[in-house]
Coordinates of C-alpha atoms in Angstrom, one line a residue:
M293 CA -5.3 47.7 -103.1
R294 CA -1.9 46.0 -102.1
P295 CA -2.4 42.4 -100.7
S296 CA -2.1 41.9 -97.2
F297 CA 0.7 39.6 -95.7
F298 CA -2.0 36.6 -95.2
A299 CA -3.0 37.2 -98.9
H300 CA 0.7 36.0 -99.8
L301 CA 0.3 32.9 -98.1
H302 CA -2.0 31.9 -101.2
P303 CA -0.9 32.5 -105.0
P304 CA -3.0 34.9 -106.9
T305 CA -4.7 32.1 -108.9
I306 CA -4.5 28.4 -109.0
P307 CA -5.9 25.8 -111.6
E308 CA -9.6 25.4 -111.1
K309 CA -9.5 21.4 -111.6
Q310 CA -6.7 21.1 -109.0
S311 CA -8.7 23.3 -106.5
R312 CA -11.6 20.9 -106.1
L313 CA -12.2 19.2 -102.8
R314 CA -12.2 15.7 -104.6
Y315 CA -8.6 16.5 -105.6
T316 CA -7.3 18.0 -102.6
L317 CA -9.6 16.4 -99.8
G318 CA -8.9 19.5 -97.9
A319 CA -6.5 17.5 -95.7
G320 CA -3.6 20.1 -95.6
G321 CA -5.7 23.0 -94.7
V322 CA -7.8 21.1 -92.2
S323 CA -4.5 19.9 -90.7
V324 CA -3.3 23.4 -90.0
F325 CA -6.6 24.5 -88.5
L326 CA -6.3 21.4 -86.0
I327 CA -3.0 22.3 -85.1
L328 CA -4.3 25.8 -84.0
V329 CA -7.1 24.2 -82.2
L330 CA -4.6 22.0 -80.3
F331 CA -2.4 25.1 -79.7
V332 CA -5.2 27.2 -78.0
T333 CA -6.7 24.5 -76.2
G334 CA -3.4 23.1 -75.0
A335 CA -2.4 26.6 -73.6
I336 CA -5.5 26.8 -71.6
E337 CA -5.2 23.4 -70.1
M338 CA -1.7 24.4 -69.1
F339 CA -2.9 26.8 -66.5
A340 CA -4.4 23.8 -64.4
Y341 CA -2.2 20.8 -65.5
I342 CA 0.6 19.7 -63.1
P343 CA 3.4 17.6 -64.6
T344 CA 4.0 15.5 -61.6
A345 CA 3.3 11.5 -61.2
G346 CA 1.4 12.3 -57.9
E347 CA -0.7 15.4 -59.3
A348 CA -1.1 14.9 -63.1
A349 CA -4.2 12.8 -63.2
H350 CA -6.0 14.6 -60.4
S351 CA -5.1 17.9 -62.3
V352 CA -6.6 16.2 -65.5
Q353 CA -10.0 15.6 -63.3
T354 CA -9.6 19.1 -62.1
I355 CA -9.8 20.4 -65.7
T356 CA -12.6 18.0 -66.9
F357 CA -15.1 18.4 -63.9
L358 CA -14.2 21.7 -62.0
M359 CA -12.6 24.0 -64.6
P360 CA -15.3 26.2 -66.3
F361 CA -15.9 24.5 -69.7
G362 CA -12.6 22.6 -68.8
G363 CA -14.4 19.3 -70.0
F364 CA -15.3 20.7 -73.4
I365 CA -11.9 22.2 -73.9
R366 CA -10.3 19.0 -73.1
N367 CA -12.4 17.1 -75.3
L368 CA -12.0 19.5 -78.3
H369 CA -8.0 19.0 -77.6
F370 CA -8.4 15.1 -77.5
W371 CA -10.5 14.9 -80.7
A372 CA -8.6 17.6 -82.5
A373 CA -5.4 15.5 -81.8
Q374 CA -7.0 12.2 -83.0
A375 CA -8.4 13.9 -86.3
L376 CA -4.8 15.3 -86.9
V377 CA -3.3 12.1 -87.2
L378 CA -6.1 11.1 -89.7
T379 CA -5.8 14.5 -91.8
T380 CA -1.9 14.5 -91.9
L381 CA -2.0 10.7 -93.1
V382 CA -4.7 11.3 -95.7
H383 CA -2.7 14.5 -97.0
L384 CA 0.5 12.2 -96.9
L385 CA -1.2 9.4 -99.0
R386 CA -3.3 11.9 -101.2
V387 CA 0.5 13.3 -102.5
V388 CA 1.7 9.7 -103.2
F389 CA -1.5 8.7 -105.1
T390 CA -1.2 11.9 -107.2
G391 CA 2.2 12.0 -107.8
G392 CA 2.7 15.2 -106.0
Y393 CA 6.4 14.3 -104.8
A394 CA 7.9 14.5 -108.3
A395 CA 10.8 16.6 -109.5
H396 CA 11.5 19.5 -107.1
R397 CA 9.0 18.4 -104.5
K398 CA 10.9 15.6 -103.1
V399 CA 12.4 17.5 -100.3
N400 CA 8.9 19.0 -99.3
Y401 CA 7.5 15.4 -99.3
L402 CA 10.1 14.3 -96.8
I403 CA 9.3 17.5 -94.6
G404 CA 5.9 16.3 -94.7
L405 CA 6.6 12.7 -93.8
G406 CA 8.5 14.2 -90.9
L407 CA 5.4 16.2 -89.7
F408 CA 3.2 13.1 -89.9
V409 CA 5.9 11.4 -87.4
L410 CA 5.8 14.4 -85.2
V411 CA 2.1 14.4 -85.0
L412 CA 2.2 10.7 -84.0
F413 CA 4.8 11.4 -81.2
L414 CA 3.0 14.5 -80.0
D415 CA -0.4 12.2 -79.6
F416 CA 1.7 9.7 -77.9
T417 CA 3.2 12.0 -75.4
G418 CA -0.4 13.5 -74.9
Y419 CA -1.6 10.2 -74.0
V420 CA 1.0 9.9 -71.4
M421 CA 0.3 13.1 -69.8
R422 CA -3.0 11.8 -68.6
W423 CA -0.9 9.6 -66.4
D424 CA -3.9 7.3 -65.4
T425 CA -4.4 3.5 -65.4
D426 CA -5.4 3.3 -69.1
I427 CA -1.9 4.5 -70.3
H428 CA 0.1 2.5 -67.9
W429 CA 0.6 -0.6 -70.5
M430 CA 1.1 2.0 -73.2
L431 CA 3.9 3.6 -71.2
V432 CA 5.5 0.7 -70.1
T433 CA 5.5 -1.2 -73.4
G434 CA 6.4 1.7 -75.3
T435 CA 9.5 2.5 -73.4
N436 CA 10.5 -1.1 -72.9
L437 CA 11.0 -1.3 -76.8
L438 CA 13.9 1.2 -76.3
K439 CA 15.5 -1.4 -74.3
S440 CA 15.7 -4.0 -77.0
I441 CA 17.8 -1.7 -79.2
P442 CA 21.3 -3.5 -79.3
G443 CA 24.0 -1.5 -77.6
I444 CA 22.4 1.7 -77.0
G445 CA 18.9 0.5 -75.7
L446 CA 19.3 0.5 -71.9
S447 CA 20.9 4.0 -72.2
L448 CA 18.4 5.3 -74.4
Y449 CA 15.6 4.1 -71.9
R450 CA 17.0 5.7 -69.0
F451 CA 17.4 9.0 -71.1
V452 CA 13.8 8.6 -72.0
V453 CA 12.3 7.5 -68.6
G454 CA 14.8 9.4 -66.4
G455 CA 15.5 6.4 -64.3
E456 CA 15.1 2.6 -63.9
V457 CA 11.2 2.8 -63.6
P458 CA 8.6 5.5 -65.1
G459 CA 7.8 8.1 -62.4
T460 CA 7.9 12.0 -62.1
P461 CA 11.0 12.4 -64.0
T462 CA 9.3 10.5 -67.1
L463 CA 6.1 12.5 -67.0
T464 CA 8.1 15.9 -66.7
R465 CA 10.5 14.9 -69.8
F466 CA 7.1 13.8 -72.0
Y467 CA 5.6 17.1 -70.6
A468 CA 8.5 19.2 -72.0
W469 CA 8.8 17.2 -75.2
H470 CA 4.9 17.7 -75.7
V471 CA 4.7 21.3 -75.0
Y472 CA 8.1 22.6 -76.4
G473 CA 10.2 20.1 -78.2
L474 CA 7.7 18.4 -80.4
M475 CA 5.3 21.4 -80.7
L476 CA 8.4 23.9 -81.7
G477 CA 9.6 21.1 -84.2
L478 CA 5.9 20.8 -85.6
V479 CA 5.6 24.7 -86.0
F480 CA 9.1 25.2 -87.6
F481 CA 8.6 22.2 -90.3
G482 CA 5.0 23.2 -90.8
V483 CA 5.9 26.7 -91.7
W484 CA 8.8 25.4 -93.6
H485 CA 6.3 22.9 -95.5
I486 CA 3.9 25.5 -96.4
F487 CA 7.0 28.0 -97.4
R488 CA 8.2 25.1 -99.8
V489 CA 4.8 24.5 -101.2
R490 CA 4.4 28.1 -102.2
R491 CA 8.2 28.2 -103.5
D492 CA 7.6 24.9 -105.3
G493 CA 4.6 26.6 -107.4
G494 CA 1.6 25.8 -105.3
I495 CA -0.2 22.4 -105.9
A496 CA 1.2 20.0 -108.4
A497 CA -0.3 20.3 -111.9
S498 CA 0.6 19.3 -115.5
P499 CA 2.1 22.2 -117.6
P500 CA -0.4 24.6 -119.0
Q501 CA -0.1 23.6 -122.5
E502 CA -0.9 19.9 -121.3
R503 CA -4.1 20.7 -119.3
E504 CA -7.8 20.0 -120.4
S505 CA -9.0 23.3 -119.0
Q506 CA -7.2 26.6 -118.5
A507 CA -9.8 27.7 -116.0
R508 CA -8.4 29.0 -112.8
I509 CA -9.7 30.4 -109.6
S510 CA -8.7 33.4 -107.6
R511 CA -7.1 33.9 -104.3
G512 CA -10.6 35.0 -102.9
E513 CA -12.4 31.9 -104.0
L514 CA -9.6 29.8 -102.7
V515 CA -9.8 31.5 -99.2
R516 CA -13.6 31.4 -99.2
R517 CA -13.4 27.5 -100.0
E518 CA -11.0 27.2 -97.1
I519 CA -13.1 28.9 -94.8
L520 CA -16.1 26.6 -95.7
A521 CA -13.9 23.4 -95.1
V522 CA -12.8 25.0 -91.7
L523 CA -16.4 25.8 -90.8
I524 CA -17.4 22.0 -91.5
A525 CA -14.4 20.6 -89.7
S526 CA -15.3 23.0 -86.7
F527 CA -19.0 21.6 -86.7
C528 CA -17.8 18.0 -86.6
L529 CA -15.0 18.9 -83.8
V530 CA -17.6 20.5 -81.6
A531 CA -20.2 17.7 -82.2
L532 CA -17.5 15.0 -81.0
A533 CA -16.4 17.2 -78.3
A534 CA -20.1 17.7 -77.1
F535 CA -21.1 14.2 -77.3
F536 CA -18.1 11.9 -77.0
P537 CA -16.0 12.6 -73.8
A538 CA -12.2 12.2 -73.9
P539 CA -11.1 9.1 -71.7
I540 CA -10.3 9.4 -68.3
A541 CA -9.5 6.9 -65.7
A542 CA -8.2 6.7 -62.1
P543 CA -4.6 7.8 -61.4
M544 CA -1.9 5.4 -62.2
D545 CA -1.2 4.3 -58.7
A546 CA -4.6 3.2 -58.1
P547 CA -5.5 -0.6 -58.3
Q548 CA -6.3 -1.8 -61.7
P549 CA -9.3 -4.0 -62.1
E550 CA -8.2 -7.5 -63.1
N551 CA -10.2 -7.5 -66.3
A552 CA -8.6 -4.2 -67.6
A553 CA -7.9 -4.3 -71.3
V554 CA -4.5 -3.2 -72.1
H555 CA -3.8 -1.6 -75.3
A556 CA -1.9 1.0 -77.3
P557 CA -3.4 4.3 -78.7
W558 CA -5.5 3.4 -81.8
F559 CA -2.7 4.8 -84.0
F560 CA -0.3 2.1 -82.5
L561 CA -2.6 -0.9 -82.2
W562 CA -1.0 -2.2 -85.4
V563 CA 2.5 -2.5 -83.5
Q564 CA 0.8 -4.0 -80.6
Y565 CA -0.7 -6.6 -82.7
L566 CA 2.9 -7.6 -84.4
L567 CA 4.4 -7.8 -81.0
R568 CA 2.5 -11.1 -80.3
F569 CA 4.5 -12.8 -83.2
G570 CA 8.3 -12.4 -81.9
D571 CA 11.3 -10.4 -80.9
P572 CA 10.1 -6.7 -79.8
F573 CA 13.2 -5.3 -81.3
L574 CA 12.2 -6.7 -84.6
M575 CA 8.5 -6.3 -84.4
G576 CA 8.2 -3.2 -82.4
V577 CA 11.2 -1.1 -83.7
L578 CA 12.6 -2.7 -86.9
I579 CA 9.5 -3.1 -89.0
P580 CA 8.2 0.4 -88.0
L581 CA 11.5 2.0 -89.1
A582 CA 11.5 -0.1 -92.3
I583 CA 8.1 1.1 -93.4
L584 CA 9.1 4.9 -92.5
T585 CA 12.0 4.4 -94.4
I586 CA 10.3 2.8 -97.6
L587 CA 7.8 5.7 -97.5
G588 CA 10.7 8.2 -97.1
L589 CA 12.7 6.7 -100.1
L590 CA 9.7 6.4 -102.5
P591 CA 10.3 9.6 -104.4
F592 CA 14.3 8.8 -104.6
L593 CA 14.1 5.0 -105.9
L594 CA 10.8 4.6 -107.6
P595 CA 9.7 5.9 -111.0
A596 CA 7.7 9.5 -110.7
P597 CA 5.0 10.7 -113.0
A598 CA 5.7 12.6 -116.0
P599 CA 5.0 16.3 -116.0
E600 CA 2.1 16.1 -118.3
E601 CA 0.5 13.4 -115.7
L602 CA 0.4 15.7 -112.7
G603 CA -2.9 17.2 -111.4
R604 CA -4.9 13.8 -111.4
W605 CA -5.2 11.0 -109.3
W606 CA -3.5 7.8 -110.0
P607 CA -0.9 8.9 -112.7
K608 CA 0.6 6.0 -114.7
G609 CA 3.9 6.8 -114.1
G610 CA 3.7 6.6 -110.5
R611 CA 2.1 3.3 -110.1
A612 CA 4.9 1.5 -108.2
A613 CA 4.8 4.2 -105.6
Q614 CA 1.1 4.1 -105.5
V615 CA 1.2 0.1 -104.9
T616 CA 3.9 0.4 -102.4
A617 CA 2.2 3.0 -100.3
G618 CA -1.2 1.6 -100.9
V619 CA -0.2 -2.0 -99.7
L620 CA 1.7 -0.6 -96.6
A621 CA -1.2 1.5 -95.7
A622 CA -3.8 -1.4 -96.3
G623 CA -1.5 -3.8 -94.0
I624 CA -1.3 -1.4 -91.2
V625 CA -5.1 -0.8 -91.4
L626 CA -5.8 -4.7 -91.3
L627 CA -3.4 -5.2 -88.4
T628 CA -5.2 -2.4 -86.6
L629 CA -8.7 -3.7 -87.2
L630 CA -7.4 -7.2 -86.0
Q631 CA -5.9 -6.0 -82.8
A632 CA -9.2 -3.7 -82.0
I633 CA -11.4 -6.7 -82.5
R634 CA -9.5 -8.5 -79.8
F635 CA -10.7 -6.2 -77.0

């Protein structure tokens, strides 16, 4: 039987050792699944969502409380978005810690890093689309950081916000970026990323003569394992959606309680913590850009593992990159926790 188009998404066989869950962590495949969940649930929500300052929060309440299964669909969308940030981050770190960026895979590593940035902005714009009191501080502070950029800051702020203060033009632009610009970018670069994985030879592994075992698994077995991972992810996602509702608050123009906590989304809490220590441009723009630049340059400036070291965790040749990425990740987690315990 000739293989179908979908079969061509997987190689005929792959090394058995590198197909184990404890090596791949399943993060790449689960990320693709979560994107599909977001696409379907987001498309359903679009039928009821109204992207104007006066109606956005009310339409979110309509989706949650009046639309059949709307609350569950919105919960699925919210938790899939939060999980996608984690799975793409885990996938990125797994590539660094196993040396999967070496040799001809450097370009695909950059594409993957770009996908992670797109996921962060998709999640951020999704928060803004709620247009309620809980996102007011996040929106004002996030857009005001643009003003701190020397020279082009004010013009960039007006372009993003659509005026002097956030309003309907702001929401309309964030909606357009969320639904079209960022999502189309995610699809384009996601397909390119998967294509490059196949073209680069699949998952990184040492040359056959250097491997401890020559065992391989078939395409069918790989698909079976992927289906199992998707089922487990689906169970977890449904459980979260059933028992932990997505955040919802009063419309943004409603009076805010005096003791209301003002905070960024959890994945930007570390930036909020940094803003306490100095100039917004330095703490909120330059430092995040510097971290992103360092991560992007890892494969090009630091030694890469030798071919015979690939296919295992912590190859010696990639120690410098592993330490650099590990320190940056640990620092961000620490700052996130420090900001979280302040609430």
